[in-house]
Tab-separated table of C-alpha atoms in Angstrom:
chain	number	residue	atom	x	y	z
A	107	MET	CA	-32.398	-51.040	40.702
A	108	GLY	CA	-33.685	-48.553	42.981
A	109	SER	CA	-32.469	-45.429	45.049
A	110	SER	CA	-34.715	-44.011	48.203
A	111	ARG	CA	-32.118	-40.487	48.084
A	112	ASN	CA	-33.242	-37.520	46.280
A	113	LEU	CA	-31.948	-36.306	43.157
A	114	THR	CA	-32.374	-32.968	41.788
A	115	LEU	CA	-32.118	-32.057	38.307
A	116	TYR	CA	-30.202	-28.817	37.764
A	117	VAL	CA	-31.131	-28.322	33.675
A	118	ASP	CA	-31.900	-25.156	30.722
A	119	LEU	CA	-34.191	-27.129	28.628
A	120	LEU	CA	-32.681	-24.691	26.081
A	121	SER	CA	-30.119	-26.144	25.974
A	122	GLN	CA	-30.376	-30.111	24.340
A	123	PRO	CA	-28.375	-32.912	26.145
A	124	CYS	CA	-30.796	-30.953	29.334
A	125	ARG	CA	-33.231	-32.136	27.279
A	126	ALA	CA	-31.182	-35.360	26.058
A	127	VAL	CA	-31.730	-36.783	30.548
A	128	THR	CA	-34.747	-34.872	31.307
A	129	ILE	CA	-36.589	-36.726	28.358
A	130	PHE	CA	-34.765	-40.038	29.609
A	131	CYS	CA	-35.798	-39.126	33.272
A	132	ARG	CA	-39.478	-38.946	32.431
A	133	VAL	CA	-39.449	-41.720	29.909
A	134	ASN	CA	-38.364	-43.968	33.248
A	135	GLU	CA	-40.942	-41.941	35.538
A	136	ILE	CA	-37.495	-40.617	37.632
A	137	GLU	CA	-38.568	-38.830	40.530
A	138	ALA	CA	-36.333	-35.924	40.637
A	139	ASP	CA	-36.506	-32.684	41.678
A	140	VAL	CA	-36.346	-30.434	38.849
A	141	GLN	CA	-34.602	-27.198	39.222
A	142	ILE	CA	-34.004	-25.013	36.327
A	143	VAL	CA	-30.961	-23.251	36.271
A	144	SER	CA	-31.069	-19.741	33.305
A	145	VAL	CA	-27.575	-20.498	30.525
A	146	LEU	CA	-28.468	-17.199	28.630
A	147	LYS	CA	-29.337	-15.407	32.374
A	148	LYS	CA	-25.922	-16.829	33.371
A	149	GLU	CA	-27.302	-18.543	36.311
A	150	THR	CA	-24.361	-21.115	35.803
A	151	ARG	CA	-21.871	-19.465	37.095
A	152	GLU	CA	-23.256	-18.035	40.332
A	153	PRO	CA	-22.360	-19.750	43.488
A	154	PRO	CA	-24.443	-21.471	44.303
A	155	PHE	CA	-24.602	-23.156	40.936
A	156	LEU	CA	-20.774	-23.188	41.113
A	157	ALA	CA	-20.641	-25.719	44.263
A	158	ILE	CA	-22.470	-28.160	42.408
A	159	ASN	CA	-20.862	-28.150	39.113
A	160	PRO	CA	-17.827	-26.493	39.671
A	161	LEU	CA	-17.699	-25.972	35.882
A	162	GLY	CA	-20.146	-24.054	35.402
A	163	GLN	CA	-22.377	-25.906	33.164
A	164	VAL	CA	-25.853	-27.280	33.233
A	165	PRO	CA	-26.717	-30.055	32.731
A	166	ALA	CA	-25.378	-31.222	36.195
A	167	ILE	CA	-27.549	-33.719	39.635
A	168	ASP	CA	-27.211	-33.636	43.418
A	169	ASP	CA	-27.929	-37.500	44.283
A	170	GLY	CA	-27.862	-37.164	47.842
A	171	GLY	CA	-24.767	-34.931	47.773
A	172	PHE	CA	-23.494	-36.620	45.376
A	173	THR	CA	-23.049	-34.186	42.471
A	174	LEU	CA	-22.942	-35.062	38.598
A	175	SER	CA	-21.660	-33.585	35.256
A	176	GLU	CA	-22.132	-34.450	31.372
A	177	SER	CA	-24.912	-35.902	30.498
A	178	HIS	CA	-23.811	-38.752	28.941
A	179	THR	CA	-22.799	-40.034	32.361
A	180	ILE	CA	-25.443	-38.700	34.150
A	181	MET	CA	-27.657	-41.117	31.961
A	182	ARG	CA	-25.458	-43.886	32.057
A	183	TYR	CA	-25.176	-43.662	36.492
A	184	LEU	CA	-29.374	-44.187	37.139
A	185	ALA	CA	-29.381	-46.415	34.966
A	186	ALA	CA	-27.201	-48.831	36.842
A	187	THR	CA	-28.230	-46.397	39.653
A	188	ARG	CA	-32.589	-46.547	39.387
A	189	LYS	CA	-35.237	-48.938	37.691
A	190	VAL	CA	-34.831	-48.594	34.332
A	191	ALA	CA	-35.578	-51.033	31.394
A	192	ASP	CA	-31.893	-52.835	29.966
A	193	HIS	CA	-32.367	-51.581	26.761
A	194	TRP	CA	-31.179	-47.716	27.850
A	195	TYR	CA	-27.736	-49.596	28.782
A	196	PRO	CA	-27.306	-52.408	28.923
A	197	GLU	CA	-25.819	-54.999	31.555
A	198	ASP	CA	-24.399	-57.417	28.578
A	199	LEU	CA	-20.745	-55.963	28.511
A	200	GLU	CA	-20.738	-55.932	24.243
A	201	LYS	CA	-23.850	-54.404	23.817
A	202	ARG	CA	-23.416	-51.641	26.194
A	203	ALA	CA	-20.261	-51.525	24.375
A	204	CYS	CA	-22.366	-50.380	21.458
A	205	VAL	CA	-23.865	-47.717	23.464
A	206	ASP	CA	-20.448	-46.321	24.765
A	207	ARG	CA	-19.176	-46.334	20.187
A	208	VAL	CA	-22.003	-44.083	19.505
A	209	LEU	CA	-22.080	-42.232	22.497
A	210	ASP	CA	-18.038	-41.955	22.451
A	211	TRP	CA	-18.601	-40.879	18.278
A	212	HIS	CA	-21.487	-38.224	19.189
A	213	PHE	CA	-18.915	-36.022	20.906
A	214	GLY	CA	-16.399	-35.908	18.432
A	215	ASN	CA	-19.385	-35.617	15.234
A	216	LEU	CA	-22.924	-34.930	15.285
A	217	ARG	CA	-22.858	-32.612	18.753
A	218	ARG	CA	-19.851	-30.300	17.055
A	219	ASP	CA	-21.328	-29.842	13.876
A	220	ALA	CA	-25.219	-29.928	14.709
A	221	ALA	CA	-23.873	-26.845	17.605
A	222	GLN	CA	-21.044	-25.017	14.963
A	223	PHE	CA	-23.794	-25.944	12.196
A	224	LEU	CA	-26.347	-23.595	14.010
A	225	GLU	CA	-24.246	-21.114	15.723
A	226	HIS	CA	-22.986	-19.960	12.791
A	227	ARG	CA	-26.308	-19.905	9.963
A	228	GLU	CA	-28.902	-18.847	13.163
A	229	LEU	CA	-28.131	-18.739	16.984
A	230	ALA	CA	-25.267	-16.294	16.979
A	231	PRO	CA	-26.770	-12.885	17.388
A	232	LEU	CA	-28.731	-13.691	20.022
A	233	LEU	CA	-25.828	-14.701	21.849
A	234	GLY	CA	-23.996	-12.164	21.465
A	235	ARG	CA	-21.436	-13.449	18.440
A	236	THR	CA	-21.248	-12.884	15.087
A	237	LYS	CA	-22.284	-15.796	11.992
A	238	ASN	CA	-19.369	-16.577	10.599
A	239	PRO	CA	-20.646	-18.116	6.918
A	240	THR	CA	-17.554	-20.715	6.111
A	241	LEU	CA	-17.466	-21.942	10.003
A	242	ALA	CA	-21.564	-22.966	8.303
A	243	ALA	CA	-20.544	-23.957	5.525
A	244	GLU	CA	-17.380	-26.268	7.567
A	245	ALA	CA	-19.725	-27.458	9.986
A	246	GLU	CA	-22.358	-28.947	7.291
A	247	ASP	CA	-20.193	-30.465	4.784
A	248	SER	CA	-19.202	-32.908	8.310
A	249	LEU	CA	-23.373	-32.702	9.319
A	250	LYS	CA	-23.661	-34.574	6.312
A	251	GLN	CA	-20.614	-36.412	6.886
A	252	SER	CA	-21.881	-37.067	10.415
A	253	LEU	CA	-25.585	-38.442	9.282
A	254	LYS	CA	-24.173	-40.212	6.715
A	255	THR	CA	-21.893	-42.074	8.964
A	256	MET	CA	-25.536	-42.951	10.412
A	257	GLU	CA	-27.609	-43.846	7.944
A	258	THR	CA	-24.830	-45.965	6.452
A	259	VAL	CA	-22.609	-47.238	9.734
A	260	TRP	CA	-25.045	-47.371	12.620
A	261	LEU	CA	-28.330	-47.299	11.077
A	262	LYS	CA	-27.640	-50.233	8.248
A	263	ASP	CA	-29.425	-52.840	9.990
A	264	SER	CA	-30.937	-51.877	12.769
A	265	PRO	CA	-33.932	-49.360	13.640
A	266	PHE	CA	-31.520	-47.711	16.575
A	267	LEU	CA	-28.287	-46.342	16.790
A	268	ALA	CA	-26.378	-48.976	18.690
A	269	GLY	CA	-28.228	-52.645	17.075
A	270	GLY	CA	-30.953	-53.952	18.784
A	271	SER	CA	-34.815	-53.409	18.213
A	272	GLN	CA	-35.665	-50.741	21.148
A	273	PRO	CA	-33.600	-47.737	21.976
A	274	SER	CA	-30.607	-46.881	23.940
A	275	ILE	CA	-29.490	-43.597	25.967
A	276	ALA	CA	-27.340	-42.339	22.823
A	277	ASP	CA	-30.091	-42.422	20.791
A	278	ILE	CA	-31.556	-40.022	23.179
A	279	SER	CA	-28.735	-38.793	23.365
A	280	SER	CA	-28.223	-38.283	19.559
A	281	ALA	CA	-31.820	-37.153	18.447
A	282	CYS	CA	-31.837	-34.565	20.248
A	283	GLU	CA	-29.121	-33.119	18.771
A	284	LEU	CA	-30.478	-33.133	15.408
A	285	GLN	CA	-34.220	-31.784	17.245
A	286	GLN	CA	-32.306	-28.406	17.310
A	287	LEU	CA	-32.509	-28.452	13.679
A	288	LYS	CA	-35.688	-27.179	13.793
A	289	LEU	CA	-34.666	-24.051	14.717
A	290	LEU	CA	-34.090	-22.849	10.871
A	291	ASP	CA	-35.621	-22.065	7.600
A	292	LYS	CA	-38.581	-25.220	7.672
A	293	GLU	CA	-36.883	-25.610	4.098
A	294	GLU	CA	-33.378	-25.602	5.414
A	295	SER	CA	-34.187	-28.170	7.969
A	296	GLY	CA	-36.124	-30.730	5.839
A	297	GLY	CA	-33.765	-30.053	2.493
A	298	LEU	CA	-30.691	-31.318	5.615
A	299	LEU	CA	-32.584	-35.013	6.388
A	300	ALA	CA	-34.193	-34.858	3.188
A	301	PRO	CA	-31.204	-37.699	1.710
A	302	TYR	CA	-31.779	-39.855	4.896
A	303	GLU	CA	-34.849	-41.979	4.718
A	304	LYS	CA	-33.374	-44.706	7.355
A	305	VAL	CA	-32.756	-41.103	9.990
A	306	LYS	CA	-36.005	-39.848	9.175
A	307	ALA	CA	-37.464	-43.087	10.420
A	308	TRP	CA	-34.734	-42.415	13.052
A	309	MET	CA	-36.290	-39.692	14.522
A	310	VAL	CA	-39.681	-40.897	14.341
A	311	ALA	CA	-38.694	-44.260	16.565
A	312	VAL	CA	-37.099	-41.865	19.624
A	313	GLU	CA	-39.781	-39.478	19.032
A	314	GLU	CA	-42.920	-42.238	19.517
A	315	PHE	CA	-41.414	-44.392	21.221
A	316	THR	CA	-40.489	-41.868	24.042
A	317	ALA	CA	-44.149	-40.176	24.057
A	318	PRO	CA	-44.612	-37.965	24.932
A	319	TYR	CA	-42.450	-36.755	26.675
A	320	PHE	CA	-40.016	-36.419	23.378
A	321	VAL	CA	-41.889	-33.115	21.645
A	322	ASP	CA	-43.104	-31.894	24.769
A	323	THR	CA	-39.240	-31.738	26.236
A	324	HIS	CA	-39.405	-30.240	23.234
A	325	GLY	CA	-41.766	-27.256	23.461
A	326	VAL	CA	-38.847	-24.668	24.509
A	327	LEU	CA	-37.652	-25.074	21.265
A	328	GLU	CA	-40.964	-25.193	19.251
A	329	LYS	CA	-41.599	-21.337	20.567
A	330	LEU	CA	-37.699	-20.251	19.861
A	331	ALA	CA	-38.440	-21.791	16.455
A	332	LYS	CA	-42.194	-19.160	16.034
A	333	ILE	CA	-39.856	-16.944	17.791
A	334	LEU	CA	-36.014	-16.898	14.480
A	335	GLU	CA	-38.958	-17.394	12.005
A	336	ASP	CA	-40.562	-13.966	12.715
A	337	ARG	CA	-38.015	-12.539	12.598
A	338	ARG	CA	-36.574	-13.890	9.155
A	339	LYS	CA	-39.643	-12.642	7.992
A	340	SER	CA	-39.462	-9.119	10.414
A	341	GLU	CA	-36.046	-9.063	7.288
A	342	ALA	CA	-37.335	-10.227	4.417
A	343	GLU	CA	-39.819	-7.719	4.784
A	344	ALA	CA	-37.416	-5.398	5.168
A	345	GLU	CA	-35.523	-5.724	2.977
A	346	VAL	CA	-38.473	-5.516	0.975
A	347	GLU	CA	-39.225	-2.509	1.684
A	348	THR	CA	-36.255	-0.632	1.105
A	349	ALA	CA	-35.207	-1.931	-2.227
A	350	PRO	CA	-35.040	0.503	-4.371
A	351	LYS	CA	-38.172	1.013	-6.123
A	352	LEU	CA	-38.623	-0.155	-10.419
B	12	MET	CA	-12.322	-61.836	35.106
B	13	GLY	CA	-10.461	-63.419	32.396
B	14	SER	CA	-11.182	-63.909	29.016
B	15	SER	CA	-10.095	-66.818	26.873
B	16	ARG	CA	-10.411	-65.069	23.148
B	17	ASN	CA	-7.718	-64.132	20.871
B	18	LEU	CA	-7.708	-60.025	20.639
B	19	THR	CA	-6.333	-58.383	17.615
B	20	LEU	CA	-5.150	-54.749	18.421
B	21	TYR	CA	-5.028	-52.374	15.897
B	22	VAL	CA	-3.553	-48.479	15.788
B	23	ASP	CA	-1.186	-46.369	14.546
B	24	LEU	CA	0.997	-44.928	17.621
B	25	LEU	CA	1.053	-41.601	15.716
B	26	SER	CA	-2.162	-41.807	16.809
B	27	GLN	CA	-2.772	-40.365	20.855
B	28	PRO	CA	-6.050	-42.526	21.292
B	29	CYS	CA	-4.289	-45.734	19.713
B	30	ARG	CA	-0.752	-44.437	22.361
B	31	ALA	CA	-3.659	-44.415	25.442
B	32	VAL	CA	-5.296	-47.765	24.521
B	33	THR	CA	-2.044	-49.540	23.910
B	34	ILE	CA	-0.538	-48.453	26.867
B	35	PHE	CA	-3.620	-49.420	29.021
B	36	CYS	CA	-3.200	-53.244	26.924
B	37	ARG	CA	0.600	-53.089	28.305
B	38	VAL	CA	0.371	-52.280	31.730
B	39	ASN	CA	-1.774	-54.562	32.489
B	40	GLU	CA	-0.818	-57.356	30.852
B	41	ILE	CA	-3.508	-57.331	28.350
B	42	GLU	CA	-2.411	-60.405	26.060
B	43	ALA	CA	-3.360	-58.455	22.025
B	44	ASP	CA	-2.126	-59.597	18.749
B	45	VAL	CA	-1.156	-55.768	17.747
B	46	GLN	CA	-1.914	-54.687	14.531
B	47	ILE	CA	-0.338	-51.349	12.706
B	48	VAL	CA	-2.633	-49.876	10.819
B	49	SER	CA	-0.754	-46.632	9.301
B	50	VAL	CA	-3.435	-43.519	8.668
B	51	LEU	CA	-0.823	-41.000	6.702
B	52	LYS	CA	-0.668	-44.189	3.649
B	53	LYS	CA	-4.810	-44.420	4.465
B	54	GLU	CA	-4.773	-48.169	5.073
B	55	THR	CA	-7.471	-47.053	7.317
B	56	ARG	CA	-9.403	-45.855	4.957
B	57	GLU	CA	-8.841	-49.719	2.802
B	58	PRO	CA	-12.069	-52.279	2.899
B	59	PRO	CA	-9.976	-55.067	5.357
B	60	PHE	CA	-9.232	-51.758	7.991
B	61	LEU	CA	-13.298	-50.759	6.681
B	62	ALA	CA	-14.319	-54.578	8.058
B	63	ILE	CA	-13.116	-53.988	11.311
B	64	ASN	CA	-14.699	-50.627	12.184
B	65	PRO	CA	-16.253	-49.418	8.671
B	66	LEU	CA	-15.509	-45.271	10.374
B	67	GLY	CA	-12.196	-45.922	8.415
B	68	GLN	CA	-9.968	-44.785	12.693
B	69	VAL	CA	-8.560	-45.943	14.539
B	70	PRO	CA	-8.096	-47.773	17.559
B	71	ALA	CA	-10.435	-50.683	16.978
B	72	ILE	CA	-10.515	-53.881	18.412
B	73	ASP	CA	-11.207	-57.722	17.259
B	74	ASP	CA	-12.434	-60.074	20.089
B	75	GLY	CA	-12.567	-63.085	19.051
B	76	GLY	CA	-14.967	-62.059	16.233
B	77	PHE	CA	-16.656	-58.937	17.700
B	78	THR	CA	-14.872	-55.572	16.959
B	79	LEU	CA	-15.432	-52.422	18.432
B	80	SER	CA	-13.875	-48.153	18.053
B	81	GLU	CA	-13.423	-45.053	20.364
B	82	SER	CA	-10.464	-45.141	22.553
B	83	HIS	CA	-12.353	-44.308	25.435
B	84	THR	CA	-14.861	-47.008	24.641
B	85	ILE	CA	-12.367	-50.272	24.030
B	86	MET	CA	-10.153	-49.583	27.193
B	87	ARG	CA	-14.356	-49.670	28.925
B	88	TYR	CA	-14.208	-52.706	26.911
B	89	LEU	CA	-11.224	-54.371	28.197
B	90	ALA	CA	-11.558	-53.406	31.447
B	91	ALA	CA	-14.781	-55.357	32.301
B	92	THR	CA	-13.430	-58.482	30.047
B	93	ARG	CA	-9.453	-58.610	31.005
B	94	LYS	CA	-7.899	-58.944	34.839
B	95	VAL	CA	-7.601	-55.289	35.332
B	96	ALA	CA	-6.923	-53.416	39.149
B	97	ASP	CA	-10.386	-52.171	39.987
B	98	HIS	CA	-8.914	-48.207	40.448
B	99	TRP	CA	-8.899	-48.292	36.385
B	100	TYR	CA	-12.496	-48.252	35.343
B	101	PRO	CA	-14.252	-48.897	39.301
B	102	GLU	CA	-17.317	-51.181	39.668
B	103	ASP	CA	-18.512	-49.341	42.858
B	104	LEU	CA	-21.265	-46.352	40.807
B	105	GLU	CA	-20.293	-43.151	42.466
B	106	LYS	CA	-16.068	-43.034	41.592
B	107	ARG	CA	-17.681	-44.585	38.219
B	108	ALA	CA	-19.271	-41.683	37.295
B	109	CYS	CA	-16.817	-39.695	37.804
B	110	VAL	CA	-14.428	-41.100	35.903
B	111	ASP	CA	-17.022	-41.402	32.942
B	112	ARG	CA	-17.023	-37.761	33.473
B	113	VAL	CA	-13.331	-37.060	33.247
B	114	LEU	CA	-13.783	-39.441	30.059
B	115	ASP	CA	-16.968	-37.441	28.524
B	116	TRP	CA	-15.298	-34.085	30.050
B	117	HIS	CA	-12.082	-34.668	27.812
B	118	PHE	CA	-13.787	-35.181	24.690
B	119	GLY	CA	-15.783	-31.549	24.519
B	120	ASN	CA	-12.792	-29.602	26.254
B	121	LEU	CA	-8.716	-30.507	25.699
B	122	ARG	CA	-9.141	-33.598	22.849
B	123	ARG	CA	-10.319	-30.981	20.810
B	124	ASP	CA	-8.186	-27.889	22.065
B	125	ALA	CA	-4.719	-30.193	21.225
B	126	ALA	CA	-5.467	-31.071	18.423
B	127	GLN	CA	-6.557	-27.982	16.933
B	128	PHE	CA	-4.023	-25.918	18.559
B	129	LEU	CA	-0.834	-28.495	16.975
B	130	GLU	CA	-2.296	-28.851	13.454
B	131	HIS	CA	-2.667	-25.079	13.327
B	132	ARG	CA	0.916	-23.754	15.030
B	133	GLU	CA	2.646	-26.839	13.744
B	134	LEU	CA	1.452	-30.181	12.073
B	135	ALA	CA	-0.478	-29.010	8.771
B	136	PRO	CA	2.000	-28.755	6.555
B	137	LEU	CA	2.836	-32.166	7.437
B	138	LEU	CA	-1.089	-33.773	6.950
B	139	GLY	CA	-1.269	-31.830	3.729
B	140	ARG	CA	-2.607	-28.640	5.231
B	141	THR	CA	-2.493	-25.246	5.473
B	142	LYS	CA	-1.721	-23.152	9.247
B	143	ASN	CA	-4.378	-21.154	10.407
B	144	PRO	CA	-3.229	-18.678	12.994
B	145	THR	CA	-6.192	-17.547	13.778
B	146	LEU	CA	-8.320	-20.935	15.011
B	147	ALA	CA	-4.469	-21.802	16.732
B	148	ALA	CA	-5.047	-18.846	19.072
B	149	GLU	CA	-8.726	-19.241	19.547
B	150	ALA	CA	-7.080	-23.462	20.044
B	151	GLU	CA	-4.689	-22.140	22.942
B	152	ASP	CA	-6.865	-20.123	24.447
B	153	SER	CA	-9.401	-22.622	24.853
B	154	LEU	CA	-6.374	-25.439	25.841
B	155	LYS	CA	-5.054	-22.657	28.753
B	156	GLN	CA	-8.878	-22.554	29.812
B	157	SER	CA	-8.955	-26.521	30.074
B	158	LEU	CA	-5.969	-27.290	31.643
B	159	LYS	CA	-7.216	-24.376	34.098
B	160	THR	CA	-10.073	-26.864	34.621
B	161	MET	CA	-7.370	-29.492	35.687
B	162	GLU	CA	-5.788	-26.981	37.316
B	163	THR	CA	-7.737	-25.912	39.722
B	164	VAL	CA	-10.596	-28.595	39.306
B	165	TRP	CA	-10.465	-32.316	38.438
B	166	LEU	CA	-6.787	-32.136	40.360
B	167	LYS	CA	-7.773	-29.410	43.212
B	168	ASP	CA	-8.167	-32.340	46.195
B	169	SER	CA	-6.348	-35.807	44.018
B	170	PRO	CA	-3.309	-36.259	42.701
B	171	PHE	CA	-5.274	-37.710	39.789
B	172	LEU	CA	-8.124	-36.269	37.531
B	173	ALA	CA	-11.415	-39.246	38.499
B	174	GLY	CA	-10.657	-38.700	42.412
B	175	GLY	CA	-8.381	-41.377	44.403
B	176	SER	CA	-4.722	-41.889	45.077
B	177	GLN	CA	-4.778	-44.103	41.535
B	178	PRO	CA	-5.200	-43.368	37.698
B	179	SER	CA	-7.787	-44.192	36.017
B	180	ILE	CA	-8.607	-45.100	32.171
B	181	ALA	CA	-9.116	-40.623	32.141
B	182	ASP	CA	-5.596	-40.127	33.243
B	183	ILE	CA	-4.256	-42.034	30.780
B	184	SER	CA	-5.942	-40.907	27.840
B	185	SER	CA	-6.091	-37.517	29.115
B	186	ALA	CA	-2.308	-37.160	29.475
B	187	CYS	CA	-1.297	-39.428	26.121
B	188	GLU	CA	-3.225	-35.942	24.635
B	189	LEU	CA	-0.590	-33.512	27.009
B	190	GLN	CA	2.300	-35.192	25.900
B	191	GLN	CA	2.096	-34.325	22.635
B	192	LEU	CA	2.459	-31.040	23.354
B	193	LYS	CA	6.300	-32.388	23.195
B	194	LEU	CA	5.789	-31.570	19.231
B	195	LEU	CA	5.735	-27.958	19.828
B	196	ASP	CA	9.062	-25.509	20.146
B	197	LYS	CA	10.701	-26.692	23.594
B	198	GLU	CA	10.306	-23.086	25.206
B	199	GLU	CA	6.866	-23.013	23.943
B	200	SER	CA	5.569	-26.376	25.538
B	201	GLY	CA	6.764	-25.762	28.387
B	202	GLY	CA	5.981	-22.335	28.859
B	203	LEU	CA	2.331	-23.248	28.014
B	204	LEU	CA	2.179	-26.097	30.989
B	205	ALA	CA	4.785	-23.696	33.128
B	206	PRO	CA	1.350	-21.760	35.595
B	207	TYR	CA	-0.374	-25.222	35.934
B	208	GLU	CA	1.841	-27.257	39.017
B	209	LYS	CA	-0.804	-29.382	39.674
B	210	VAL	CA	-0.896	-30.581	35.508
B	211	LYS	CA	3.002	-31.144	35.969
B	212	ALA	CA	2.821	-32.986	39.003
B	213	TRP	CA	-0.374	-35.534	37.988
B	214	MET	CA	1.481	-36.062	33.461
B	215	VAL	CA	4.872	-36.965	36.079
B	216	ALA	CA	3.336	-39.829	38.278
B	217	VAL	CA	0.856	-40.577	34.750
B	218	GLU	CA	4.746	-41.645	33.429
B	219	GLU	CA	4.928	-42.675	36.451
B	220	PHE	CA	2.379	-45.245	37.197
B	221	THR	CA	2.203	-46.924	33.175
B	222	ALA	CA	6.664	-46.852	34.059
B	223	PRO	CA	7.880	-48.155	31.044
B	224	TYR	CA	5.379	-48.408	29.345
B	225	PHE	CA	4.137	-44.514	29.272
B	226	VAL	CA	7.598	-43.565	27.732
B	227	ASP	CA	8.375	-46.846	25.189
B	228	THR	CA	5.223	-46.475	23.621
B	229	HIS	CA	5.573	-42.222	23.564
B	230	GLY	CA	9.641	-43.321	21.045
B	231	VAL	CA	7.181	-42.904	17.745
B	232	LEU	CA	6.473	-38.780	19.265
B	233	GLU	CA	9.819	-38.833	20.109
B	234	LYS	CA	10.891	-38.860	16.841
B	235	LEU	CA	8.243	-37.072	15.521
B	236	ALA	CA	9.385	-33.685	17.571
B	237	LYS	CA	13.641	-34.236	16.576
B	238	ILE	CA	11.748	-34.128	12.831
B	239	LEU	CA	10.133	-31.098	13.601
B	240	GLU	CA	12.801	-29.325	15.675
B	241	ASP	CA	15.843	-30.476	12.540
B	242	ARG	CA	12.560	-28.326	10.742
B	243	ARG	CA	12.324	-25.193	12.406
B	244	LYS	CA	16.357	-25.116	13.091
B	245	SER	CA	17.002	-24.633	8.875
B	246	GLU	CA	14.227	-22.658	7.898
B	247	ALA	CA	15.356	-20.943	11.000
B	248	GLU	CA	18.713	-21.499	9.865
B	249	ALA	CA	17.305	-20.386	5.888
B	250	GLU	CA	15.591	-17.145	7.585
B	251	VAL	CA	19.589	-16.278	8.933
B	252	GLU	CA	20.719	-16.640	4.991
B	253	THR	CA	18.326	-14.872	3.414
B	254	ALA	CA	18.810	-11.939	5.542
B	255	PRO	CA	20.307	-8.532	3.676
B	256	LYS	CA	23.696	-8.330	4.159
B	257	LEU	CA	24.697	-4.755	6.173
């Protein structure tokens, strides 16, 4: 189905659900006027944006006057109203239910765990908050459990999370969630994924299927990763400098 | 759409998503063989049930050999495959997106907050865990924020969460989440909802629209609330008995 409506997409590419919606639009050649709304600058809490989404969160869309938020909801809606290949959100009711199931699982597991782990291991100071090592450790345990579920349940007999030989919107959403782990020290992020061969192969498959948009949209994350790496290095050097001289 | 398939519904009515799916099936007269799978007895972790849902969670369904989990996904699927009034999950793409948005919001807000608050204020000892007052206080703050969102955004211009004059599956899901708060001391649960007039009217409207199934399905919760109330009373009496005599 096509649409002659004018679509505006409100995103901050530092947010993983925003990256997911952006990749989905680009890979499906969905025309949209992209407006950047900065979370860190609190633009999401200002009246012009609150008129689009009273919850003050990105991503959001305005589709010819119809406003909508929540990344999974936006992708479901665009899959139904734009010309989008069926595998992203199938018409067949059983196949569609398999996609919905993974999308819903994602909320209660991968999303919660990855966000809490990253915040308390790495990002809290950037957000003006304090790292809590206990919460980081708890989230790491849950995250490993989620990765195990992906490896042994969702990807057991299929290259993509909801079954079938082509990806769905659930793959884009979950891959964007895991890609954030690249903000960690390289050894740590590699170590986390190391035991999960199918998850690693799936990440590559999602990246290849959506090329070049997956890598391109994550450019901002690469820059942030570099800043964090430099910060870790200078902290380590400062520790060496202040160490007692023998 | 009707279905000649045999549906089996696996639930534990102590779980709020199970109560939501049960109410949805009963109010829509969806025929199902209901199988009770006890979470506390760890029946959800035993091989016969893991064959239905490898994640080991209820609710789950087996629809003529097609197995599915996640309460929102199950209700979406049954709305599409059974004879169900359109307002529960509308065919119209904009109306449907409004339901999806509230369902997705529910996951990241009401569900997380209500579960964490109840666990750390009341249920932890029953689950073999320890109450954490800090986590209870944090969850209470978030829960109040979610209630405020319901009052000022979702219910601002409509008696039901996703707009329109009749409820959707999002109303059943969120009402079951809030109904759990009745497990708390009556004064405390009443106090939590007191400032939110629209939320209170909405709870009554959902209960009336789904009568008698909402009240009936929550019978198990009433019993548990009575047990917890008796326990609070005997703890209070024990405190009086051991108080120093003047």
